[in-house]
Amino acid sequence: MEAIREFVARYRWTPGPGVSNNEIVAAERALGPFPGGYREFLSEFGWLEFGSCEVYGLGSGKPDYMDVVRMTLSERAQPAVPLPESWVCVMNDGAGNLFSFDTNLVASGAENSPIFGTTSWEMIRISKSWHHHFRSG
């Protein structure tokens, strides 16, 4: 979480207020289990906005298009290139690329799931975990 805190301070990103464990559990019921790092992020920040990039989340003050449940369900229902049912989209870079994690990996006991990038033509592994994505970016 320290890397995210540093980004927020250094680049003046706009974070949300953070959410309760009950809100996180309700979202997991709808989408599948979240990795520990993303749960920590939701608890402390809820959501995050910086320029044209948005980190989807939960809580008050966020626009509807940044709600992780709403956006993931919408992306899973896309007719052209649907997001796999076990994936949760957590970030949009503003250029049409989504960043997601796989709830099946979390459910299988993995502490963290890699972050995958999704474009209109391919899905690639971007980083090995939620925290690593911010440390390396």
PDB file of N, CA and C in Angstrom, residues 53-115:
ATOM      1  N   CYS A  53      -6.975   8.028 -16.218  1.00  0.00           N
ATOM      2  CA  CYS A  53      -6.960   6.681 -15.649  1.00  0.00           C
ATOM      3  C   CYS A  53      -7.840   6.623 -14.416  1.00  0.00           C
ATOM      4  N   GLU A  54      -8.550   5.523 -14.289  1.00  0.00           N
ATOM      5  CA  GLU A  54      -9.395   5.324 -13.115  1.00  0.00           C
ATOM      6  C   GLU A  54      -9.144   3.945 -12.540  1.00  0.00           C
ATOM      7  N   VAL A  55      -8.999   3.864 -11.218  1.00  0.00           N
ATOM      8  CA  VAL A  55      -8.937   2.577 -10.549  1.00  0.00           C
ATOM      9  C   VAL A  55     -10.320   2.363  -9.956  1.00  0.00           C
ATOM     10  N   TYR A  56     -11.021   1.375 -10.510  1.00  0.00           N
ATOM     11  CA  TYR A  56     -12.388   1.096 -10.085  1.00  0.00           C
ATOM     12  C   TYR A  56     -12.420   0.642  -8.636  1.00  0.00           C
ATOM     13  N   GLY A  57     -13.518   0.944  -7.991  1.00  0.00           N
ATOM     14  CA  GLY A  57     -13.642   0.545  -6.599  1.00  0.00           C
ATOM     15  C   GLY A  57     -15.054   0.678  -6.085  1.00  0.00           C
ATOM     16  N   LEU A  58     -15.126   1.014  -4.820  1.00  0.00           N
ATOM     17  CA  LEU A  58     -16.386   1.088  -4.094  1.00  0.00           C
ATOM     18  C   LEU A  58     -16.402   2.356  -3.253  1.00  0.00           C
ATOM     19  N   GLY A  59     -17.585   2.734  -2.794  1.00  0.00           N
ATOM     20  CA  GLY A  59     -17.674   3.831  -1.841  1.00  0.00           C
ATOM     21  C   GLY A  59     -18.292   5.094  -2.395  1.00  0.00           C
ATOM     22  N   SER A  60     -18.427   6.048  -1.518  1.00  0.00           N
ATOM     23  CA  SER A  60     -19.092   7.299  -1.869  1.00  0.00           C
ATOM     24  C   SER A  60     -18.184   8.207  -2.688  1.00  0.00           C
ATOM     25  N   GLY A  61     -18.813   9.080  -3.460  1.00  0.00           N
ATOM     26  CA  GLY A  61     -18.095  10.089  -4.203  1.00  0.00           C
ATOM     27  C   GLY A  61     -17.575   9.672  -5.563  1.00  0.00           C
ATOM     28  N   LYS A  62     -17.586   8.391  -5.861  1.00  0.00           N
ATOM     29  CA  LYS A  62     -17.075   7.944  -7.157  1.00  0.00           C
ATOM     30  C   LYS A  62     -18.185   8.022  -8.197  1.00  0.00           C
ATOM     31  N   PRO A  63     -17.825   8.320  -9.436  1.00  0.00           N
ATOM     32  CA  PRO A  63     -18.812   8.271 -10.517  1.00  0.00           C
ATOM     33  C   PRO A  63     -19.266   6.823 -10.746  1.00  0.00           C
ATOM     34  N   ASP A  64     -20.452   6.637 -11.284  1.00  0.00           N
ATOM     35  CA  ASP A  64     -20.961   5.289 -11.554  1.00  0.00           C
ATOM     36  C   ASP A  64     -20.027   4.473 -12.430  1.00  0.00           C
ATOM     37  N   TYR A  65     -19.358   5.142 -13.383  1.00  0.00           N
ATOM     38  CA  TYR A  65     -18.483   4.413 -14.303  1.00  0.00           C
ATOM     39  C   TYR A  65     -17.200   3.931 -13.630  1.00  0.00           C
ATOM     40  N   MET A  66     -17.021   4.204 -12.352  1.00  0.00           N
ATOM     41  CA  MET A  66     -15.848   3.710 -11.628  1.00  0.00           C
ATOM     42  C   MET A  66     -16.228   2.658 -10.583  1.00  0.00           C
ATOM     43  N   ASP A  67     -17.475   2.200 -10.601  1.00  0.00           N
ATOM     44  CA  ASP A  67     -17.933   1.175  -9.668  1.00  0.00           C
ATOM     45  C   ASP A  67     -17.445  -0.196 -10.161  1.00  0.00           C
ATOM     46  N   VAL A  68     -16.637  -0.876  -9.369  1.00  0.00           N
ATOM     47  CA  VAL A  68     -16.025  -2.133  -9.789  1.00  0.00           C
ATOM     48  C   VAL A  68     -17.069  -3.197 -10.117  1.00  0.00           C
ATOM     49  N   VAL A  69     -18.155  -3.266  -9.360  1.00  0.00           N
ATOM     50  CA  VAL A  69     -19.185  -4.267  -9.630  1.00  0.00           C
ATOM     51  C   VAL A  69     -19.897  -3.938 -10.940  1.00  0.00           C
ATOM     52  N   ARG A  70     -20.356  -2.737 -11.053  1.00  0.00           N
ATOM     53  CA  ARG A  70     -21.089  -2.319 -12.258  1.00  0.00           C
ATOM     54  C   ARG A  70     -20.242  -2.486 -13.518  1.00  0.00           C
ATOM     55  N   MET A  71     -19.001  -2.009 -13.481  1.00  0.00           N
ATOM     56  CA  MET A  71     -18.152  -2.055 -14.665  1.00  0.00           C
ATOM     57  C   MET A  71     -17.733  -3.484 -15.028  1.00  0.00           C
ATOM     58  N   THR A  72     -17.448  -4.300 -14.023  1.00  0.00           N
ATOM     59  CA  THR A  72     -17.069  -5.689 -14.307  1.00  0.00           C
ATOM     60  C   THR A  72     -18.234  -6.442 -14.932  1.00  0.00           C
ATOM     61  N   LEU A  73     -19.429  -6.304 -14.361  1.00  0.00           N
ATOM     62  CA  LEU A  73     -20.589  -6.988 -14.932  1.00  0.00           C
ATOM     63  C   LEU A  73     -20.864  -6.503 -16.351  1.00  0.00           C
ATOM     64  N   SER A  74     -20.673  -5.221 -16.594  1.00  0.00           N
ATOM     65  CA  SER A  74     -20.853  -4.669 -17.934  1.00  0.00           C
ATOM     66  C   SER A  74     -19.821  -5.242 -18.908  1.00  0.00           C
ATOM     67  N   GLU A  75     -18.562  -5.311 -18.493  1.00  0.00           N
ATOM     68  CA  GLU A  75     -17.509  -5.844 -19.367  1.00  0.00           C
ATOM     69  C   GLU A  75     -17.695  -7.340 -19.619  1.00  0.00           C
ATOM     70  N   ARG A  76     -18.201  -8.071 -18.634  1.00  0.00           N
ATOM     71  CA  ARG A  76     -18.459  -9.501 -18.821  1.00  0.00           C
ATOM     72  C   ARG A  76     -19.583  -9.727 -19.828  1.00  0.00           C
ATOM     73  N   ALA A  77     -20.475  -8.754 -19.978  1.00  0.00           N
ATOM     74  CA  ALA A  77     -21.626  -8.881 -20.878  1.00  0.00           C
ATOM     75  C   ALA A  77     -21.374  -8.332 -22.273  1.00  0.00           C
ATOM     76  N   GLN A  78     -20.189  -7.789 -22.537  1.00  0.00           N
ATOM     77  CA  GLN A  78     -19.886  -7.228 -23.858  1.00  0.00           C
ATOM     78  C   GLN A  78     -19.976  -8.321 -24.928  1.00  0.00           C
ATOM     79  N   PRO A  79     -20.722  -8.080 -25.997  1.00  0.00           N
ATOM     80  CA  PRO A  79     -20.873  -9.131 -27.006  1.00  0.00           C
ATOM     81  C   PRO A  79     -19.607  -9.379 -27.839  1.00  0.00           C
ATOM     82  N   ALA A  80     -18.834  -8.364 -28.148  1.00  0.00           N
ATOM     83  CA  ALA A  80     -17.676  -8.531 -29.034  1.00  0.00           C
ATOM     84  C   ALA A  80     -16.524  -9.262 -28.350  1.00  0.00           C
ATOM     85  N   VAL A  81     -16.014  -8.716 -27.251  1.00  0.00           N
ATOM     86  CA  VAL A  81     -14.895  -9.317 -26.519  1.00  0.00           C
ATOM     87  C   VAL A  81     -15.240  -9.271 -25.036  1.00  0.00           C
ATOM     88  N   PRO A  82     -16.030 -10.249 -24.571  1.00  0.00           N
ATOM     89  CA  PRO A  82     -16.417 -10.214 -23.155  1.00  0.00           C
ATOM     90  C   PRO A  82     -15.241 -10.540 -22.235  1.00  0.00           C
ATOM     91  N   LEU A  83     -15.242  -9.894 -21.083  1.00  0.00           N
ATOM     92  CA  LEU A  83     -14.266 -10.206 -20.045  1.00  0.00           C
ATOM     93  C   LEU A  83     -14.592 -11.609 -19.530  1.00  0.00           C
ATOM     94  N   PRO A  84     -13.598 -12.467 -19.320  1.00  0.00           N
ATOM     95  CA  PRO A  84     -13.895 -13.793 -18.764  1.00  0.00           C
ATOM     96  C   PRO A  84     -14.680 -13.677 -17.448  1.00  0.00           C
ATOM     97  N   GLU A  85     -15.580 -14.627 -17.220  1.00  0.00           N
ATOM     98  CA  GLU A  85     -16.474 -14.589 -16.048  1.00  0.00           C
ATOM     99  C   GLU A  85     -15.740 -14.524 -14.713  1.00  0.00           C
ATOM    100  N   SER A  86     -14.534 -15.023 -14.652  1.00  0.00           N
ATOM    101  CA  SER A  86     -13.805 -15.018 -13.373  1.00  0.00           C
ATOM    102  C   SER A  86     -12.933 -13.775 -13.199  1.00  0.00           C
ATOM    103  N   TRP A  87     -12.897 -12.908 -14.194  1.00  0.00           N
ATOM    104  CA  TRP A  87     -12.042 -11.727 -14.116  1.00  0.00           C
ATOM    105  C   TRP A  87     -12.809 -10.539 -13.572  1.00  0.00           C
ATOM    106  N   VAL A  88     -12.103  -9.690 -12.840  1.00  0.00           N
ATOM    107  CA  VAL A  88     -12.654  -8.443 -12.299  1.00  0.00           C
ATOM    108  C   VAL A  88     -11.821  -7.302 -12.856  1.00  0.00           C
ATOM    109  N   CYS A  89     -12.469  -6.371 -13.559  1.00  0.00           N
ATOM    110  CA  CYS A  89     -11.714  -5.230 -14.099  1.00  0.00           C
ATOM    111  C   CYS A  89     -11.571  -4.171 -13.011  1.00  0.00           C
ATOM    112  N   VAL A  90     -10.353  -3.710 -12.835  1.00  0.00           N
ATOM    113  CA  VAL A  90     -10.063  -2.768 -11.751  1.00  0.00           C
ATOM    114  C   VAL A  90      -9.508  -1.434 -12.228  1.00  0.00           C
ATOM    115  N   MET A  91      -9.170  -1.341 -13.515  1.00  0.00           N
ATOM    116  CA  MET A  91      -8.595  -0.089 -13.981  1.00  0.00           C
ATOM    117  C   MET A  91      -8.815   0.073 -15.472  1.00  0.00           C
ATOM    118  N   ASN A  92      -9.032   1.316 -15.875  1.00  0.00           N
ATOM    119  CA  ASN A  92      -9.112   1.688 -17.274  1.00  0.00           C
ATOM    120  C   ASN A  92      -8.061   2.766 -17.473  1.00  0.00           C
ATOM    121  N   ASP A  93      -7.230   2.606 -18.487  1.00  0.00           N
ATOM    122  CA  ASP A  93      -6.147   3.580 -18.683  1.00  0.00           C
ATOM    123  C   ASP A  93      -6.555   4.778 -19.534  1.00  0.00           C
ATOM    124  N   GLY A  94      -7.815   4.850 -19.930  1.00  0.00           N
ATOM    125  CA  GLY A  94      -8.291   5.977 -20.715  1.00  0.00           C
ATOM    126  C   GLY A  94      -8.089   5.800 -22.211  1.00  0.00           C
ATOM    127  N   ALA A  95      -7.407   4.735 -22.627  1.00  0.00           N
ATOM    128  CA  ALA A  95      -7.164   4.458 -24.042  1.00  0.00           C
ATOM    129  C   ALA A  95      -7.881   3.183 -24.484  1.00  0.00           C
ATOM    130  N   GLY A  96      -8.830   2.718 -23.691  1.00  0.00           N
ATOM    131  CA  GLY A  96      -9.592   1.519 -24.039  1.00  0.00           C
ATOM    132  C   GLY A  96      -9.010   0.234 -23.506  1.00  0.00           C
ATOM    133  N   ASN A  97      -7.954   0.300 -22.715  1.00  0.00           N
ATOM    134  CA  ASN A  97      -7.339  -0.891 -22.146  1.00  0.00           C
ATOM    135  C   ASN A  97      -7.813  -1.083 -20.715  1.00  0.00           C
ATOM    136  N   LEU A  98      -8.215  -2.311 -20.406  1.00  0.00           N
ATOM    137  CA  LEU A  98      -8.657  -2.655 -19.056  1.00  0.00           C
ATOM    138  C   LEU A  98      -7.572  -3.455 -18.361  1.00  0.00           C
ATOM    139  N   PHE A  99      -7.506  -3.318 -17.044  1.00  0.00           N
ATOM    140  CA  PHE A  99      -6.589  -4.098 -16.224  1.00  0.00           C
ATOM    141  C   PHE A  99      -7.440  -4.883 -15.244  1.00  0.00           C
ATOM    142  N   SER A 100      -7.193  -6.196 -15.167  1.00  0.00           N
ATOM    143  CA  SER A 100      -8.073  -7.094 -14.429  1.00  0.00           C
ATOM    144  C   SER A 100      -7.277  -8.120 -13.638  1.00  0.00           C
ATOM    145  N   PHE A 101      -7.950  -8.746 -12.670  1.00  0.00           N
ATOM    146  CA  PHE A 101      -7.381  -9.911 -11.993  1.00  0.00           C
ATOM    147  C   PHE A 101      -8.367 -11.065 -12.104  1.00  0.00           C
ATOM    148  N   ASP A 102      -7.866 -12.278 -11.873  1.00  0.00           N
ATOM    149  CA  ASP A 102      -8.654 -13.498 -12.028  1.00  0.00           C
ATOM    150  C   ASP A 102      -9.058 -14.031 -10.659  1.00  0.00           C
ATOM    151  N   THR A 103     -10.360 -14.046 -10.377  1.00  0.00           N
ATOM    152  CA  THR A 103     -10.853 -14.521  -9.081  1.00  0.00           C
ATOM    153  C   THR A 103     -10.607 -16.023  -8.902  1.00  0.00           C
ATOM    154  N   ASN A 104     -10.486 -16.777  -9.998  1.00  0.00           N
ATOM    155  CA  ASN A 104     -10.197 -18.205  -9.861  1.00  0.00           C
ATOM    156  C   ASN A 104      -8.836 -18.426  -9.214  1.00  0.00           C
ATOM    157  N   LEU A 105      -7.864 -17.594  -9.541  1.00  0.00           N
ATOM    158  CA  LEU A 105      -6.544 -17.719  -8.924  1.00  0.00           C
ATOM    159  C   LEU A 105      -6.610 -17.401  -7.437  1.00  0.00           C
ATOM    160  N   VAL A 106      -7.393 -16.381  -7.079  1.00  0.00           N
ATOM    161  CA  VAL A 106      -7.548 -16.019  -5.672  1.00  0.00           C
ATOM    162  C   VAL A 106      -8.261 -17.152  -4.930  1.00  0.00           C
ATOM    163  N   ALA A 107      -9.328 -17.695  -5.517  1.00  0.00           N
ATOM    164  CA  ALA A 107     -10.092 -18.771  -4.892  1.00  0.00           C
ATOM    165  C   ALA A 107      -9.260 -20.042  -4.716  1.00  0.00           C
ATOM    166  N   SER A 108      -8.263 -20.236  -5.583  1.00  0.00           N
ATOM    167  CA  SER A 108      -7.428 -21.439  -5.489  1.00  0.00           C
ATOM    168  C   SER A 108      -6.358 -21.325  -4.416  1.00  0.00           C
ATOM    169  N   GLY A 109      -6.336 -20.177  -3.716  1.00  0.00           N
ATOM    170  CA  GLY A 109      -5.394 -20.024  -2.619  1.00  0.00           C
ATOM    171  C   GLY A 109      -4.245 -19.085  -2.893  1.00  0.00           C
ATOM    172  N   ALA A 110      -4.166 -18.549  -4.093  1.00  0.00           N
ATOM    173  CA  ALA A 110      -3.103 -17.593  -4.400  1.00  0.00           C
ATOM    174  C   ALA A 110      -3.327 -16.325  -3.581  1.00  0.00           C
ATOM    175  N   GLU A 111      -2.296 -15.845  -2.928  1.00  0.00           N
ATOM    176  CA  GLU A 111      -2.405 -14.616  -2.135  1.00  0.00           C
ATOM    177  C   GLU A 111      -2.779 -13.434  -3.010  1.00  0.00           C
ATOM    178  N   ASN A 112      -2.218 -13.401  -4.193  1.00  0.00           N
ATOM    179  CA  ASN A 112      -2.515 -12.349  -5.149  1.00  0.00           C
ATOM    180  C   ASN A 112      -2.693 -12.961  -6.524  1.00  0.00           C
ATOM    181  N   SER A 113      -3.403 -12.266  -7.361  1.00  0.00           N
ATOM    182  CA  SER A 113      -3.569 -12.673  -8.752  1.00  0.00           C
ATOM    183  C   SER A 113      -2.760 -11.706  -9.606  1.00  0.00           C
ATOM    184  N   PRO A 114      -2.151 -12.195 -10.676  1.00  0.00           N
ATOM    185  CA  PRO A 114      -1.502 -11.254 -11.596  1.00  0.00           C
ATOM    186  C   PRO A 114      -2.518 -10.252 -12.132  1.00  0.00           C
ATOM    187  N   ILE A 115      -2.034  -9.115 -12.562  1.00  0.00           N
ATOM    188  CA  ILE A 115      -2.883  -8.138 -13.232  1.00  0.00           C
ATOM    189  C   ILE A 115      -2.737  -8.380 -14.732  1.00  0.00           C
TER     190      ILE A 115
END
